[in-house]
Short mmCIF file of C-alpha atoms in Angstrom, two decimals:
data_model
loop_
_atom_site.label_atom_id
_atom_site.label_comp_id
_atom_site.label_asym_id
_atom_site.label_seq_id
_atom_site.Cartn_x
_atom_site.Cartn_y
_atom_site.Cartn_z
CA UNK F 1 -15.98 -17.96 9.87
CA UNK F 2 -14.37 -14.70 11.71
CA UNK F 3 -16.87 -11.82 10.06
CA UNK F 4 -14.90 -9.29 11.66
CA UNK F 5 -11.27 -9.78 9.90
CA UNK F 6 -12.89 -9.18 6.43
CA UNK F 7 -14.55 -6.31 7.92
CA UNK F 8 -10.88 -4.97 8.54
CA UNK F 9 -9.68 -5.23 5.22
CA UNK F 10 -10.25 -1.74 3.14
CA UNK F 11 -10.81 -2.22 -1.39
CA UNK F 12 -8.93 0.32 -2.33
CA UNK F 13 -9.89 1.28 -5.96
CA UNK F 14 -6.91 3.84 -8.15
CA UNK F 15 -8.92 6.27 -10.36
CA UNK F 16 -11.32 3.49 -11.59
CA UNK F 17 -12.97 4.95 -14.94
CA UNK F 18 -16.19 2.46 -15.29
CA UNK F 19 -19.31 3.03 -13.36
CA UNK F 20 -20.11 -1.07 -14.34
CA UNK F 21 -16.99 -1.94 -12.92
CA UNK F 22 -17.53 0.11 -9.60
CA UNK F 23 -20.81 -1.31 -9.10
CA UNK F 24 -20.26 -5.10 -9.74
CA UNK F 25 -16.73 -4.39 -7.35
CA UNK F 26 -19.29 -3.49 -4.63
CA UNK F 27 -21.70 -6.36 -5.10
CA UNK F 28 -18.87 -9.03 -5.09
CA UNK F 29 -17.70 -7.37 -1.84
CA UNK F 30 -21.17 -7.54 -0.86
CA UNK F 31 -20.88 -11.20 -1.83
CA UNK F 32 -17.74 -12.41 0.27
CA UNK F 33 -18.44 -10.30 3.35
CA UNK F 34 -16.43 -7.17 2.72
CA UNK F 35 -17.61 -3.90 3.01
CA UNK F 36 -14.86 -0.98 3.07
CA UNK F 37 -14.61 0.37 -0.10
CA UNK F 38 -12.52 3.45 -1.32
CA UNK F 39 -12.06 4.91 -4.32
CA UNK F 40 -8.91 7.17 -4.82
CA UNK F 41 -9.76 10.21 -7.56
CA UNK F 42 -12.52 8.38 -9.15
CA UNK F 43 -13.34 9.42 -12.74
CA UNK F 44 -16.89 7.79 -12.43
CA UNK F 45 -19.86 8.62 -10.78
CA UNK F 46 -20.49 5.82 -8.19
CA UNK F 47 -24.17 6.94 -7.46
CA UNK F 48 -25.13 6.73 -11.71
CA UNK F 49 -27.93 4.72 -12.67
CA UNK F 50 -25.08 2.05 -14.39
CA UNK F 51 -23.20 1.91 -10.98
CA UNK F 52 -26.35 1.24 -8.99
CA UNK F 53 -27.76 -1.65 -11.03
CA UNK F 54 -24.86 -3.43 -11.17
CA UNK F 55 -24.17 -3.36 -7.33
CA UNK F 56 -28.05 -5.02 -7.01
CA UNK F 57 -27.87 -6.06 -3.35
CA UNK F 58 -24.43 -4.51 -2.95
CA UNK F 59 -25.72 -0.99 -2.96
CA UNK F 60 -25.14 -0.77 0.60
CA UNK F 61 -21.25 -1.00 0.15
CA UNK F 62 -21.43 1.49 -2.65
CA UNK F 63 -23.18 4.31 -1.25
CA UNK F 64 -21.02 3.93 1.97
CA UNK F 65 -17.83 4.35 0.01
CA UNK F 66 -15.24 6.70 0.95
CA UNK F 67 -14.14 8.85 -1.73
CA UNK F 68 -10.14 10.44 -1.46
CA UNK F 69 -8.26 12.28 -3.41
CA UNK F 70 -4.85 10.38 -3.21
CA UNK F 71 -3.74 7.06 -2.43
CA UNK F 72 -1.80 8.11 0.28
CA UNK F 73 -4.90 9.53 2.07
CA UNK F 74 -6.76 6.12 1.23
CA UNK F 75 -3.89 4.00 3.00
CA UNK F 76 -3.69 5.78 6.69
CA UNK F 77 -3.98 3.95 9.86
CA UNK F 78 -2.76 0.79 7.49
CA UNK F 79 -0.51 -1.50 8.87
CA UNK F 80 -0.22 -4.49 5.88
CA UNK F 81 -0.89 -3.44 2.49
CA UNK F 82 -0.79 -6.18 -0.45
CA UNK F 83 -0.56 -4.60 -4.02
CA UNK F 84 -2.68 -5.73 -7.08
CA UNK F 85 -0.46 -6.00 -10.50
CA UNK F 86 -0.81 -7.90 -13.92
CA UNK F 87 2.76 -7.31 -14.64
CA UNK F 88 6.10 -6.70 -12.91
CA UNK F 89 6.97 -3.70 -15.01
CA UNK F 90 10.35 -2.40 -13.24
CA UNK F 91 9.74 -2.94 -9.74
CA UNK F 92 12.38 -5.72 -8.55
CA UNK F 93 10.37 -7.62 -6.09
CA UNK F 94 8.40 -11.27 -5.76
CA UNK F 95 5.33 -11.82 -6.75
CA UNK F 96 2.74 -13.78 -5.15
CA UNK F 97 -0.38 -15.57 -5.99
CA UNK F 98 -3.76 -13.86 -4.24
CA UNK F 99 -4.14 -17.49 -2.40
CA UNK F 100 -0.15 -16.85 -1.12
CA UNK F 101 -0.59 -13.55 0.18
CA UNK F 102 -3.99 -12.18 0.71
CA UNK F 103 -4.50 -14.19 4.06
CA UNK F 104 -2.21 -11.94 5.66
CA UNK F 105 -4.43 -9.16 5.60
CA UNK F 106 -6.72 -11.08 7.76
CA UNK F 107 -5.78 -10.03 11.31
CA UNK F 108 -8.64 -8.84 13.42
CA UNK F 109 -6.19 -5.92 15.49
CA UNK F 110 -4.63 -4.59 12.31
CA UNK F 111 -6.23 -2.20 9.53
CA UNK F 112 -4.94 -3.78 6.67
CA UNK F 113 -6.13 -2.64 2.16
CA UNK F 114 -5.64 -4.20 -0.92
CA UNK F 115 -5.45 -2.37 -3.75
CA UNK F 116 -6.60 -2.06 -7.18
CA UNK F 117 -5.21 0.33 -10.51
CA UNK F 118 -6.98 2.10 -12.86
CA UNK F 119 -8.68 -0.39 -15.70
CA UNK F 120 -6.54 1.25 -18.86
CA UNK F 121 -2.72 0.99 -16.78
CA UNK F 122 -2.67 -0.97 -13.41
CA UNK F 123 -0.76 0.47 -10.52
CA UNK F 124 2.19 2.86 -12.15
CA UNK F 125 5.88 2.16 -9.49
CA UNK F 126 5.13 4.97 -7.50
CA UNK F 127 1.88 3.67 -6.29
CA UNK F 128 3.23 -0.17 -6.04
CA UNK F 129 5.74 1.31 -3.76
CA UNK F 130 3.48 2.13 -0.93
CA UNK F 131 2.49 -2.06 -0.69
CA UNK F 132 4.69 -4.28 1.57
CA UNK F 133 3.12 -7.01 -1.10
CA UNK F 134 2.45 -7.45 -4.46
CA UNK F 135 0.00 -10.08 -6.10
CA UNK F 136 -0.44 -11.10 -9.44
CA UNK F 137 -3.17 -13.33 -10.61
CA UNK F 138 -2.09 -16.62 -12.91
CA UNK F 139 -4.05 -16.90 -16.20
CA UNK F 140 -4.09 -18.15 -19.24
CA UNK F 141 -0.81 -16.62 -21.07
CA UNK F 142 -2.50 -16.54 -24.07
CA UNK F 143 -4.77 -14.02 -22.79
CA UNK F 144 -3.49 -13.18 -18.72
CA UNK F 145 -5.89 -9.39 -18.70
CA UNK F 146 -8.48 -9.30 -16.60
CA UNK F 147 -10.64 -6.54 -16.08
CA UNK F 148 -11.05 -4.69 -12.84
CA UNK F 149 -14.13 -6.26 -11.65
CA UNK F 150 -13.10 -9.77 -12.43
CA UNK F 151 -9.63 -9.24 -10.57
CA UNK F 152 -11.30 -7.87 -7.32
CA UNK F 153 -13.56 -10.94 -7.60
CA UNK F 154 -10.91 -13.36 -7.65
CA UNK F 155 -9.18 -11.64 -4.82
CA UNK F 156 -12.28 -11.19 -2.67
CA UNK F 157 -13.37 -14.88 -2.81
CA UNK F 158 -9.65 -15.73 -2.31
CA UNK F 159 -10.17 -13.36 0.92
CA UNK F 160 -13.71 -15.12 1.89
CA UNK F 161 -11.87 -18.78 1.79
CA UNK F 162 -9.43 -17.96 3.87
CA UNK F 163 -11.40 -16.15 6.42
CA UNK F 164 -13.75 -19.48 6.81
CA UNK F 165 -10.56 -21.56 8.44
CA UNK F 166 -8.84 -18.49 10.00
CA UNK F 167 -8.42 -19.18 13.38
CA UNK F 168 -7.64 -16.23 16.42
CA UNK F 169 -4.13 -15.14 16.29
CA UNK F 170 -2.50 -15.14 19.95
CA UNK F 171 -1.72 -11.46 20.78
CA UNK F 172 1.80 -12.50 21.55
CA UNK F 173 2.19 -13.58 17.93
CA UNK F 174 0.96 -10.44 15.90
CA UNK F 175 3.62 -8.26 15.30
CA UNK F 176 3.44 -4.58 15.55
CA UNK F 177 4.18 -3.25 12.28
CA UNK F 178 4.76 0.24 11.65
CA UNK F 179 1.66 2.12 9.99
CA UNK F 180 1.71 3.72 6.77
CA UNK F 181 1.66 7.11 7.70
CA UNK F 182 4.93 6.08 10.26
CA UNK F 183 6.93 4.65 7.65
CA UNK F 184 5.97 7.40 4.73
CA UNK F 185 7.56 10.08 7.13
CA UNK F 186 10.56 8.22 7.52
CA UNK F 187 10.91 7.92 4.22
CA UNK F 188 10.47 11.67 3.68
CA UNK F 189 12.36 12.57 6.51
CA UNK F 190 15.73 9.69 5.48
CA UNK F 191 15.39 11.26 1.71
CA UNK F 192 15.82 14.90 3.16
CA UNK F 193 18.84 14.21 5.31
CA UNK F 194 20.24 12.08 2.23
CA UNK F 195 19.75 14.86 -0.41
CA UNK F 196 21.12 17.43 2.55
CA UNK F 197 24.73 15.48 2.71
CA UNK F 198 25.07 14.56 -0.67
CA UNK F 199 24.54 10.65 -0.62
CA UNK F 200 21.18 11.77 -2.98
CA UNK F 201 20.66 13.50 -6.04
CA UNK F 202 17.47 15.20 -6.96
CA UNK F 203 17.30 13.65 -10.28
CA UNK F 204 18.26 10.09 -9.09
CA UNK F 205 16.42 9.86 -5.66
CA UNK F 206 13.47 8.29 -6.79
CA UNK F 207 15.03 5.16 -7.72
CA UNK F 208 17.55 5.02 -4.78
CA UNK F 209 15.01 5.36 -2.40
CA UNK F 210 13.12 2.96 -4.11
CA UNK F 211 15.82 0.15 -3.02
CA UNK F 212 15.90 1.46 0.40
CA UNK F 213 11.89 0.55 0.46
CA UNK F 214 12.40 -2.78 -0.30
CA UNK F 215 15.04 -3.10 1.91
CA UNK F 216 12.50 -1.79 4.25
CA UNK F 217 9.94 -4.14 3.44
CA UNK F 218 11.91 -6.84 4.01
CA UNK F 219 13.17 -5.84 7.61
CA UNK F 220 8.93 -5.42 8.22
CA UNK F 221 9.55 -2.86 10.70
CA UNK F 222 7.76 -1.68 13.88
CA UNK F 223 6.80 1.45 14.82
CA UNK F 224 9.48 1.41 17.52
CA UNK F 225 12.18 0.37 15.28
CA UNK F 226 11.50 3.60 12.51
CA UNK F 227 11.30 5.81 15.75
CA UNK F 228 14.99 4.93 16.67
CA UNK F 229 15.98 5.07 12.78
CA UNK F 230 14.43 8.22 12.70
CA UNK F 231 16.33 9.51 15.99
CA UNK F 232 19.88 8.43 14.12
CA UNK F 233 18.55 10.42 11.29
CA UNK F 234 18.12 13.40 14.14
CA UNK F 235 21.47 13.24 15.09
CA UNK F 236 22.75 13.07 11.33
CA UNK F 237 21.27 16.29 10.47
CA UNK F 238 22.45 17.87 14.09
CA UNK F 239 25.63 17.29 13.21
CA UNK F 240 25.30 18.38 10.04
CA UNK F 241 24.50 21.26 10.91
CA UNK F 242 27.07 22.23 12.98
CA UNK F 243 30.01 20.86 11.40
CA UNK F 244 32.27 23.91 10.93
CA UNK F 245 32.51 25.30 7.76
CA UNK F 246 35.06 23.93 5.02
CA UNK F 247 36.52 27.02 4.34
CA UNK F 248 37.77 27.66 8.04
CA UNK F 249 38.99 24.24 8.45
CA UNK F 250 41.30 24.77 5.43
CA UNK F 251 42.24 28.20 6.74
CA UNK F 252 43.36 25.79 9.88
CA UNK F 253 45.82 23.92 8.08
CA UNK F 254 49.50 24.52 7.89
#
């Protein structure tokens, strides 16, 4: 079994509410061999007396948690980024099964999370967008809610199994995807240019850009690649700004 991949892979807890449900998250980590946990705004006190005696001999992962105040901050220097959800709410995308996805995460170069919403709502569109991948786990329809502790379980062991047959990756086959931080500027910087010529609306960019992400997604790009996208965007606003103004050019005409 290849230690190190799980090592890579960050649990990335949303606002999680229950100090039960932070502890027993750390012990299962503890458990299958993980040990980078973050919690984004939590609105529990990981180092409580309920916290601690649930993580027994996961204590270690507990008290080395990072604590952040947004999930944006949680998710830089990530390159792959898989999405927890119980339901598909709006988002148009596939969803896959923890044993269908999660191995992906397991490359020993990359910095790769998974991560997990808050127990009363799950991950709200805004933060599913910042995934490349989005996992659901199958259960019983007649009752398909698990809780938070239960859900990192299943995805954890899922993790574990696959790092025990994961075999090295040849260099020459790992592609160099772009990091979070790369790709969330592009998006800023391709919404600003799109708002400043008039192809976006304030009070409809949200969802637009929102199908330009999954486009996105789906092209998987490299750091070089949003560099060049980002230089056409360069040249957009350039231009843009020194197109003459409309007024003259109608003064031009006969």
């Amino acid at each position: 079994m290849n230690n190190t991949i799980l090592e890579k892979v960050r649990i990335i807890l949303v606002e999680p509410a229950g100090p039960l449900n932070v502890g027993s998250v750390a012990r299962v980590m503890k458990n299958m061999g993980l040990n980078q946990l973050i919690l984004v705004n939590p609105h529990c006190d990981r180092f409580s007396e309920e916290a601690r005696r649930m993580a027994v001999h996961g204590l270690d992962v507990l008290e080395q948690a990072t604590e952040v105040n947004s999930l944006p901050e949680a998710l830089q220097g990530c390159q792959r980024i898989i999405a927890t959800t119980g339901r598909s709410r709006s988002l148009s995308t596939t969803f896959e099964t923890p044993r269908q996805a999660l191995p992906w995460l397991l490359i020993e170069t990359l910095t790769t999370a998974l991560i997990f919403g808050p127990e009363d709502r799950g991950l709200n569109n805004d933060e599913l967008n910042y995934a490349q991948r989005f996992v659901s786990i199958p259960a019983n329809p007649d009752y398909p809610s698990l809780n938070l502790a239960q859900a990192v379980a299943v995805c954890t062991y899922e993790l574990y199994q696959a790092a025990q047959t994961q075999t090295e990756t040849p260099l020459s086959s790992i592609d160099e995807s772009a990091s979070f931080e790369v790709l969330e500027g592009y998006y800023q910087h391709l919404t600003a240019v799109l708002l400043k010529i008039g192809y976006l609306h304030p009070h409809t960019a949200n969802a637009r850009l929102e199908k330009f992400r999954r486009l996105y997604r789906k092209a998987n790009l490299t750091t070089e690649e949003v560099a060049m996208l980002r230089g056409i965007l360069r040249q957009v606003d350039w231009v843009w700004q020194h197109l003459p103004p409309v007024e003259s050019q109608q003064s031009k005409q006969p």
